[in-house]
mmCIF file of C-alpha atoms in Angstrom:
data_model
loop_
_atom_site.group_PDB
_atom_site.id
_atom_site.type_symbol
_atom_site.label_atom_id
_atom_site.label_comp_id
_atom_site.label_asym_id
_atom_site.label_seq_id
_atom_site.Cartn_x
_atom_site.Cartn_y
_atom_site.Cartn_z
ATOM 1 C CA MET A 17 35.215 -39.565 -4.702
ATOM 2 C CA GLU A 18 33.960 -37.023 -7.305
ATOM 3 C CA SER A 19 34.395 -39.500 -10.173
ATOM 4 C CA GLN A 20 32.585 -42.143 -8.136
ATOM 5 C CA ASN A 21 29.716 -39.849 -7.478
ATOM 6 C CA ARG A 22 29.475 -39.270 -11.248
ATOM 7 C CA ARG A 23 29.391 -43.025 -11.981
ATOM 8 C CA ASP A 24 26.527 -43.428 -9.456
ATOM 9 C CA LYS A 25 24.286 -40.944 -11.457
ATOM 10 C CA LYS A 26 22.943 -42.314 -14.642
ATOM 11 C CA TYR A 27 20.792 -40.317 -17.041
ATOM 12 C CA PHE A 28 18.730 -40.630 -20.179
ATOM 13 C CA VAL A 29 19.047 -37.434 -22.326
ATOM 14 C CA LEU A 30 15.777 -36.443 -24.017
ATOM 15 C CA GLY A 31 16.871 -34.033 -26.774
ATOM 16 C CA VAL A 32 13.834 -32.230 -28.042
ATOM 17 C CA GLY A 33 15.372 -29.865 -30.555
ATOM 18 C CA ALA A 34 14.978 -27.413 -31.845
ATOM 19 C CA GLN A 35 15.464 -28.490 -35.432
ATOM 20 C CA LYS A 36 18.302 -26.442 -37.050
ATOM 21 C CA ALA A 37 19.483 -25.376 -33.629
ATOM 22 C CA GLY A 38 22.731 -27.327 -33.160
ATOM 23 C CA THR A 39 21.393 -30.768 -32.276
ATOM 24 C CA THR A 40 23.826 -32.561 -34.634
ATOM 25 C CA TRP A 41 26.719 -30.643 -33.034
ATOM 26 C CA LEU A 42 25.356 -31.573 -29.609
ATOM 27 C CA HIS A 43 25.165 -35.239 -30.525
ATOM 28 C CA SER A 44 28.672 -35.202 -31.958
ATOM 29 C CA TYR A 45 30.083 -33.483 -28.827
ATOM 30 C CA LEU A 46 28.327 -35.894 -26.380
ATOM 31 C CA SER A 47 29.335 -38.869 -28.423
ATOM 32 C CA SER A 48 33.008 -37.963 -28.049
ATOM 33 C CA ILE A 49 32.870 -38.314 -24.268
ATOM 34 C CA GLU A 50 33.882 -41.602 -22.882
ATOM 35 C CA CYS A 51 31.048 -41.863 -20.291
ATOM 36 C CA VAL A 52 28.353 -41.262 -22.886
ATOM 37 C CA ASP A 53 26.795 -43.920 -25.177
ATOM 38 C CA LEU A 54 23.866 -42.661 -27.279
ATOM 39 C CA GLY A 55 23.357 -45.980 -28.953
ATOM 40 C CA ILE A 56 22.812 -46.625 -32.638
ATOM 41 C CA PHE A 57 21.180 -43.427 -33.775
ATOM 42 C CA LYS A 58 21.158 -39.696 -33.256
ATOM 43 C CA GLU A 59 17.488 -39.561 -33.960
ATOM 44 C CA TYR A 60 15.300 -42.596 -33.051
ATOM 45 C CA HIS A 61 11.980 -40.971 -34.154
ATOM 46 C CA MET A 62 10.200 -43.156 -31.596
ATOM 47 C CA PHE A 63 7.620 -40.829 -30.279
ATOM 48 C CA ASP A 64 7.150 -38.253 -33.018
ATOM 49 C CA SER A 65 6.343 -40.933 -35.524
ATOM 50 C CA MET A 66 3.488 -42.237 -33.309
ATOM 51 C CA ASN A 67 2.196 -38.959 -31.913
ATOM 52 C CA ILE A 68 2.666 -36.227 -34.513
ATOM 53 C CA PRO A 69 0.772 -36.796 -37.874
ATOM 54 C CA GLU A 70 3.381 -34.728 -39.745
ATOM 55 C CA CYS A 71 6.029 -37.158 -38.657
ATOM 56 C CA LYS A 72 4.253 -40.321 -39.881
ATOM 57 C CA TYR A 73 7.145 -40.551 -42.518
ATOM 58 C CA PHE A 74 9.308 -41.865 -39.698
ATOM 59 C CA ARG A 75 6.982 -44.759 -38.856
ATOM 60 C CA SER A 76 8.447 -48.104 -39.832
ATOM 61 C CA ASP A 77 5.300 -49.216 -41.720
ATOM 62 C CA TYR A 78 4.870 -45.945 -43.565
ATOM 63 C CA SER A 79 8.546 -45.678 -44.407
ATOM 64 C CA ILE A 80 8.686 -49.139 -45.926
ATOM 65 C CA LYS A 81 5.529 -48.679 -47.991
ATOM 66 C CA SER A 82 6.554 -45.224 -49.340
ATOM 67 C CA ASN A 83 10.207 -46.119 -49.944
ATOM 68 C CA LEU A 84 10.128 -49.367 -51.653
ATOM 69 C CA LYS A 85 13.489 -48.863 -53.379
ATOM 70 C CA LYS A 86 15.067 -48.721 -49.920
ATOM 71 C CA LEU A 87 13.163 -51.688 -48.529
ATOM 72 C CA ILE A 88 15.904 -54.264 -48.989
ATOM 73 C CA ARG A 89 18.648 -52.040 -47.565
ATOM 74 C CA LYS A 90 16.566 -51.127 -44.552
ATOM 75 C CA THR A 91 15.274 -54.523 -43.714
ATOM 76 C CA THR A 92 18.748 -56.076 -43.930
ATOM 77 C CA ASN A 93 20.284 -53.320 -41.850
ATOM 78 C CA ARG A 94 20.241 -54.299 -38.177
ATOM 79 C CA ASP A 95 20.033 -50.606 -36.978
ATOM 80 C CA TYR A 96 16.896 -49.970 -39.030
ATOM 81 C CA TYR A 97 15.433 -53.257 -37.839
ATOM 82 C CA ASN A 98 15.975 -52.200 -34.227
ATOM 83 C CA ARG A 99 14.164 -48.916 -34.874
ATOM 84 C CA PHE A 100 11.220 -50.821 -36.315
ATOM 85 C CA GLN A 101 11.204 -53.082 -33.236
ATOM 86 C CA PHE A 102 11.124 -50.078 -30.925
ATOM 87 C CA GLN A 103 8.125 -48.607 -32.669
ATOM 88 C CA ASP A 104 6.298 -51.934 -32.705
ATOM 89 C CA CYS A 105 7.030 -52.607 -29.016
ATOM 90 C CA PRO A 106 7.893 -49.416 -27.021
ATOM 91 C CA ASP A 107 9.091 -51.381 -24.019
ATOM 92 C CA LYS A 108 12.017 -52.586 -26.130
ATOM 93 C CA TYR A 109 12.983 -48.842 -26.540
ATOM 94 C CA PHE A 110 13.034 -48.156 -22.873
ATOM 95 C CA ASP A 111 14.747 -51.456 -22.118
ATOM 96 C CA TYR A 112 17.429 -50.793 -24.690
ATOM 97 C CA PHE A 113 18.584 -47.548 -23.071
ATOM 98 C CA ALA A 114 18.261 -48.923 -19.573
ATOM 99 C CA LYS A 115 20.497 -51.852 -20.642
ATOM 100 C CA ILE A 116 23.148 -49.457 -22.015
ATOM 101 C CA LEU A 117 23.357 -47.820 -18.584
ATOM 102 C CA SER A 118 23.167 -51.047 -16.559
ATOM 103 C CA GLU A 119 25.626 -53.170 -18.512
ATOM 104 C CA ASN A 120 28.613 -50.818 -18.478
ATOM 105 C CA LYS A 121 29.427 -49.079 -15.210
ATOM 106 C CA SER A 122 31.556 -46.516 -16.974
ATOM 107 C CA ILE A 123 28.569 -45.237 -18.979
ATOM 108 C CA THR A 124 26.547 -42.679 -17.147
ATOM 109 C CA VAL A 125 24.634 -40.917 -20.053
ATOM 110 C CA THR A 126 22.622 -42.307 -22.914
ATOM 111 C CA GLY A 127 19.889 -40.701 -24.887
ATOM 112 C CA ASP A 128 17.803 -39.864 -27.918
ATOM 113 C CA ILE A 129 18.214 -36.462 -29.623
ATOM 114 C CA THR A 130 15.307 -36.135 -32.013
ATOM 115 C CA PRO A 131 14.426 -32.527 -32.776
ATOM 116 C CA SER A 132 10.831 -33.100 -33.742
ATOM 117 C CA TYR A 133 10.132 -34.298 -30.188
ATOM 118 C CA SER A 134 9.581 -30.579 -29.558
ATOM 119 C CA GLY A 135 6.017 -31.197 -30.817
ATOM 120 C CA LEU A 136 5.082 -33.947 -28.395
ATOM 121 C CA PRO A 137 2.050 -33.629 -26.172
ATOM 122 C CA VAL A 138 2.274 -33.506 -22.344
ATOM 123 C CA GLU A 139 0.939 -37.137 -22.092
ATOM 124 C CA CYS A 140 3.808 -38.369 -24.212
ATOM 125 C CA TYR A 141 6.435 -36.628 -22.095
ATOM 126 C CA LYS A 142 4.857 -38.150 -19.067
ATOM 127 C CA ASP A 143 4.948 -41.589 -20.589
ATOM 128 C CA ILE A 144 8.616 -41.283 -21.272
ATOM 129 C CA HIS A 145 9.263 -39.964 -17.773
ATOM 130 C CA ASP A 146 7.258 -42.718 -16.083
ATOM 131 C CA ASN A 147 8.693 -45.531 -18.252
ATOM 132 C CA PHE A 148 12.261 -44.568 -17.427
ATOM 133 C CA GLU A 149 11.410 -43.968 -13.747
ATOM 134 C CA ARG A 150 10.150 -47.562 -13.583
ATOM 135 C CA ARG A 151 13.571 -48.715 -14.850
ATOM 136 C CA ASN A 152 15.338 -46.448 -12.251
ATOM 137 C CA VAL A 153 16.657 -44.067 -14.965
ATOM 138 C CA LYS A 154 16.354 -40.332 -14.605
ATOM 139 C CA VAL A 155 15.427 -38.297 -17.631
ATOM 140 C CA LYS A 156 17.384 -35.099 -18.351
ATOM 141 C CA VAL A 157 15.858 -32.853 -21.044
ATOM 142 C CA ILE A 158 17.890 -30.694 -23.470
ATOM 143 C CA PHE A 159 16.348 -27.990 -25.573
ATOM 144 C CA LEU A 160 18.285 -25.678 -27.790
ATOM 145 C CA LEU A 161 16.464 -22.600 -29.047
ATOM 146 C CA ARG A 162 17.193 -20.503 -32.130
ATOM 147 C CA ASP A 163 15.781 -17.233 -33.467
ATOM 148 C CA PRO A 164 12.465 -18.359 -34.916
ATOM 149 C CA LEU A 165 12.975 -16.381 -38.057
ATOM 150 C CA GLU A 166 16.412 -17.934 -38.596
ATOM 151 C CA ARG A 167 15.201 -21.402 -37.701
ATOM 152 C CA CYS A 168 12.481 -21.371 -40.353
ATOM 153 C CA TRP A 169 14.727 -19.940 -42.879
ATOM 154 C CA SER A 170 17.456 -22.480 -42.232
ATOM 155 C CA ALA A 171 14.942 -25.310 -42.549
ATOM 156 C CA VAL A 172 13.877 -24.101 -45.982
ATOM 157 C CA ARG A 173 17.541 -23.849 -47.092
ATOM 158 C CA MET A 174 18.130 -27.415 -45.830
ATOM 159 C CA HIS A 175 15.279 -28.871 -47.870
ATOM 160 C CA ARG A 176 16.237 -26.775 -50.910
ATOM 161 C CA ARG A 177 19.691 -28.234 -50.959
ATOM 162 C CA GLY A 178 18.065 -31.521 -51.864
ATOM 163 C CA ASN A 179 20.471 -33.857 -50.108
ATOM 164 C CA LYS A 180 17.976 -34.953 -47.500
ATOM 165 C CA THR A 181 14.462 -36.277 -47.691
ATOM 166 C CA ASN A 182 12.103 -33.326 -47.904
ATOM 167 C CA PHE A 183 9.837 -34.609 -45.065
ATOM 168 C CA GLU A 184 8.410 -31.123 -44.403
ATOM 169 C CA ASN A 185 7.141 -30.765 -47.964
ATOM 170 C CA VAL A 186 9.013 -27.489 -48.644
ATOM 171 C CA ASP A 187 8.248 -26.406 -52.285
ATOM 172 C CA THR A 188 11.724 -26.570 -53.748
ATOM 173 C CA GLN A 189 10.454 -25.374 -57.122
ATOM 174 C CA LEU A 190 9.926 -21.898 -55.701
ATOM 175 C CA ASN A 191 12.552 -19.319 -55.104
ATOM 176 C CA GLU A 192 13.758 -19.073 -51.506
ATOM 177 C CA GLU A 193 11.588 -16.245 -50.430
ATOM 178 C CA ASP A 194 8.407 -17.737 -51.762
ATOM 179 C CA ALA A 195 9.296 -21.177 -50.361
ATOM 180 C CA LEU A 196 9.889 -19.636 -46.994
ATOM 181 C CA ARG A 197 6.569 -17.694 -47.203
ATOM 182 C CA ASN A 198 4.697 -20.912 -47.913
ATOM 183 C CA TYR A 199 6.506 -22.813 -45.133
ATOM 184 C CA TYR A 200 6.586 -20.692 -42.016
ATOM 185 C CA LYS A 201 2.850 -21.106 -41.124
ATOM 186 C CA THR A 202 2.664 -24.779 -41.836
ATOM 187 C CA ARG A 203 2.098 -27.271 -39.079
ATOM 188 C CA ASN A 204 5.666 -28.631 -39.705
ATOM 189 C CA ALA A 205 7.119 -25.277 -39.023
ATOM 190 C CA GLU A 206 4.777 -24.453 -36.098
ATOM 191 C CA PHE A 207 5.500 -27.351 -33.783
ATOM 192 C CA ARG A 208 9.198 -26.982 -34.409
ATOM 193 C CA THR A 209 9.228 -23.255 -33.637
ATOM 194 C CA ARG A 210 6.641 -22.761 -30.844
ATOM 195 C CA TYR A 211 9.265 -22.989 -28.132
ATOM 196 C CA ASP A 212 6.938 -21.447 -25.571
ATOM 197 C CA GLN A 213 4.473 -24.340 -25.956
ATOM 198 C CA THR A 214 7.240 -26.982 -25.874
ATOM 199 C CA ILE A 215 8.719 -25.534 -22.697
ATOM 200 C CA GLN A 216 5.281 -25.328 -20.977
ATOM 201 C CA ASN A 217 4.575 -28.946 -21.950
ATOM 202 C CA LEU A 218 7.958 -30.106 -20.620
ATOM 203 C CA GLU A 219 7.522 -28.202 -17.343
ATOM 204 C CA ALA A 220 4.202 -29.892 -16.833
ATOM 205 C CA VAL A 221 6.074 -33.193 -16.383
ATOM 206 C CA PHE A 222 9.761 -32.546 -15.542
ATOM 207 C CA ASP A 223 11.298 -30.611 -12.678
ATOM 208 C CA GLY A 224 12.867 -27.396 -13.787
ATOM 209 C CA ALA A 225 16.276 -28.661 -12.611
ATOM 210 C CA ASP A 226 16.013 -31.488 -15.085
ATOM 211 C CA ILE A 227 15.475 -29.222 -18.155
ATOM 212 C CA PHE A 228 18.494 -27.632 -19.803
ATOM 213 C CA VAL A 229 17.654 -24.762 -22.116
ATOM 214 C CA SER A 230 20.314 -22.936 -24.175
ATOM 215 C CA PHE A 231 20.514 -20.971 -27.420
ATOM 216 C CA TYR A 232 22.030 -21.958 -30.732
ATOM 217 C CA GLU A 233 23.518 -18.412 -30.896
ATOM 218 C CA THR A 234 25.512 -18.901 -27.665
ATOM 219 C CA PHE A 235 25.813 -22.686 -27.146
ATOM 220 C CA LEU A 236 28.102 -23.170 -30.104
ATOM 221 C CA LYS A 237 30.430 -20.298 -29.233
ATOM 222 C CA SER A 238 33.615 -20.390 -27.173
ATOM 223 C CA GLY A 239 33.657 -18.294 -24.034
ATOM 224 C CA THR A 240 29.945 -18.348 -23.247
ATOM 225 C CA GLY A 241 30.292 -21.129 -20.647
ATOM 226 C CA GLU A 242 27.213 -22.979 -21.972
ATOM 227 C CA VAL A 243 28.928 -26.295 -22.721
ATOM 228 C CA GLU A 244 30.491 -26.203 -19.223
ATOM 229 C CA ARG A 245 26.951 -25.639 -17.908
ATOM 230 C CA LEU A 246 25.779 -28.639 -19.866
ATOM 231 C CA ALA A 247 28.520 -30.844 -18.425
ATOM 232 C CA LYS A 248 27.524 -29.869 -14.923
ATOM 233 C CA PHE A 249 23.877 -30.533 -15.763
ATOM 234 C CA LEU A 250 24.773 -34.116 -16.837
ATOM 235 C CA ASP A 251 27.324 -34.664 -14.079
ATOM 236 C CA ILE A 252 30.025 -35.425 -16.646
ATOM 237 C CA GLN A 253 33.649 -34.186 -16.919
ATOM 238 C CA TYR A 254 33.847 -31.125 -19.017
ATOM 239 C CA THR A 255 35.697 -31.650 -22.252
ATOM 240 C CA LYS A 256 36.644 -28.649 -24.374
ATOM 241 C CA PRO A 257 34.732 -29.021 -27.659
ATOM 242 C CA ASN A 258 35.894 -28.097 -31.188
ATOM 243 C CA TYR A 259 33.827 -24.883 -31.724
ATOM 244 C CA SER A 260 35.221 -24.468 -35.215
ATOM 245 C CA ARG A 261 33.627 -27.678 -36.490
ATOM 246 C CA LYS A 262 30.384 -26.833 -38.186
ATOM 247 C CA LEU A 263 27.789 -29.500 -38.910
ATOM 248 C CA ASN A 264 24.732 -29.249 -41.188
ATOM 249 C CA VAL A 265 25.191 -25.573 -41.750
ATOM 250 C CA SER A 266 23.246 -24.176 -44.671
ATOM 251 C CA LYS A 267 24.748 -21.009 -46.186
ATOM 252 C CA LYS A 268 22.610 -18.081 -47.192
ATOM 253 C CA ASN A 269 22.774 -17.672 -50.937
ATOM 254 C CA ASP A 270 19.687 -15.471 -51.269
ATOM 255 C CA ASN A 271 18.316 -12.697 -49.148
ATOM 256 C CA ILE A 272 14.681 -12.268 -48.217
ATOM 257 C CA SER A 273 12.686 -9.021 -47.895
ATOM 258 C CA ASP A 274 12.244 -7.191 -44.679
ATOM 259 C CA GLU A 275 8.481 -7.461 -45.331
ATOM 260 C CA LEU A 276 8.619 -11.276 -45.133
ATOM 261 C CA LYS A 277 10.981 -11.154 -42.108
ATOM 262 C CA THR A 278 8.410 -8.924 -40.322
ATOM 263 C CA GLU A 279 5.629 -11.226 -41.326
ATOM 264 C CA ILE A 280 7.346 -14.264 -39.864
ATOM 265 C CA VAL A 281 8.503 -12.565 -36.686
ATOM 266 C CA MET A 282 4.966 -11.190 -35.985
ATOM 267 C CA HIS A 283 3.579 -14.665 -36.607
ATOM 268 C CA TYR A 284 5.844 -15.981 -33.897
ATOM 269 C CA SER A 285 5.585 -12.865 -31.678
ATOM 270 C CA ASP A 286 4.386 -14.969 -28.726
ATOM 271 C CA VAL A 287 7.656 -16.940 -28.904
ATOM 272 C CA TYR A 288 9.795 -13.853 -28.954
ATOM 273 C CA ARG A 289 7.909 -12.341 -26.052
ATOM 274 C CA PHE A 290 8.024 -15.551 -24.017
ATOM 275 C CA ALA A 291 11.824 -15.611 -24.524
ATOM 276 C CA PHE A 292 12.060 -11.954 -23.463
ATOM 277 C CA ASP A 293 10.137 -12.616 -20.315
ATOM 278 C CA ARG A 294 11.906 -15.881 -19.463
ATOM 279 C CA TYR A 295 15.493 -15.079 -20.454
ATOM 280 C CA GLY A 296 15.745 -11.320 -20.525
ATOM 281 C CA ARG A 297 14.667 -8.867 -23.237
ATOM 282 C CA ASP A 298 18.118 -7.314 -23.730
ATOM 283 C CA PHE A 299 19.875 -10.705 -24.005
ATOM 284 C CA VAL A 300 17.449 -12.238 -26.462
ATOM 285 C CA ALA A 301 17.166 -9.125 -28.551
ATOM 286 C CA GLU A 302 20.909 -9.105 -28.862
ATOM 287 C CA ILE A 303 21.294 -12.743 -30.024
ATOM 288 C CA TRP A 304 18.022 -12.999 -32.038
ATOM 289 C CA SER A 305 18.332 -10.556 -34.947
ATOM 290 C CA GLY A 306 14.712 -11.193 -35.861
ATOM 291 C CA ALA A 307 13.604 -9.407 -32.719
ATOM 292 C CA LYS A 308 14.118 -6.062 -34.358
ATOM 293 C CA TYR A 309 11.271 -6.782 -36.647
ATOM 294 C CA LEU A 310 8.689 -7.002 -33.823
ATOM 295 C CA ILE A 311 6.062 -4.371 -34.282
#
C-alpha cells in the first residue's frame, strides 16, 4: 500500500540552487533512483535565460550568435534542439515534463535543477506553479544554501580553472583575491547569494510544505539525516548515497585576507542574519565559517 501511495504522487522538482552548493551532487543522486527521471539535462536554463539579463548567454538565439564555432554541433544535437524549442515555446517545456510523469507509471519525480533560478522574480515562480498546476503536476522546490563567503569564493575558483564557460565574467587575469574582490558585489554574485530574497520570493508562491531548504555543509555529510528528509519530502524510497563522491569541487590553492573575508561577509550580512533568525544562530554560525567575520 505504501509503494502504491508513492506512485500516486507525482512531482516536478524545481531546483533553484544555490550555485556551488551541491546541486550537481543532488542531480546525480536523484538520477540514480529508479522512480526519478529528470529528462535530458541537469540545467535547462529555461527561465533564467528569459528573465535574468545576466543569464542571456543561455538563450538559444544569443548562444548561437555568440558561439558560432559550436553552431553545427548544437544544431545537430537533439538535446540542444529541444532546449531551443522549450525557450521558443514554453508550453513545450511544461508538456515535456508532464509527459515524463504521465507516460511511465513507475516515474514519480521529474524536474529541472538550474542554480541560477534563485534569481527569478515572484511572477516567474507563479508562472511555473500555475502552468504545472494546469497539467495536474505538483511543484516541489529544493534550495541548498552555502556560506555566502564560501559560495562566492568557490564560484571564482570555478571560473579561474578555465574548464567551463566564464558566464559570470570573472576576471581570470587577476590573482584569486583581486578576482574575488571584483566579483562578490556584481549582479551575477548578488542574485546567486541573496538567499533571503530567494526564499521570500518562493514563499510568496509556494506553500512552505513544498519548499525543501538544506545546507551544503550538512546535506552532503553522512549522519545528518538530510538526504533521508529529502526522500520523505519527495515521497520516494530512501537510498543511501555515496557521500564520498565529490562533484565539481574546486580546491583552495590560495588563501584570501581576513580583510576581504570581512568585507564580503558584511556585504551579505542580511543573508547571514536571515539564516540566524530562520534556522538558528548557533547552528548557522557552526556550519558557516564566514559568520565569525560579522561585525
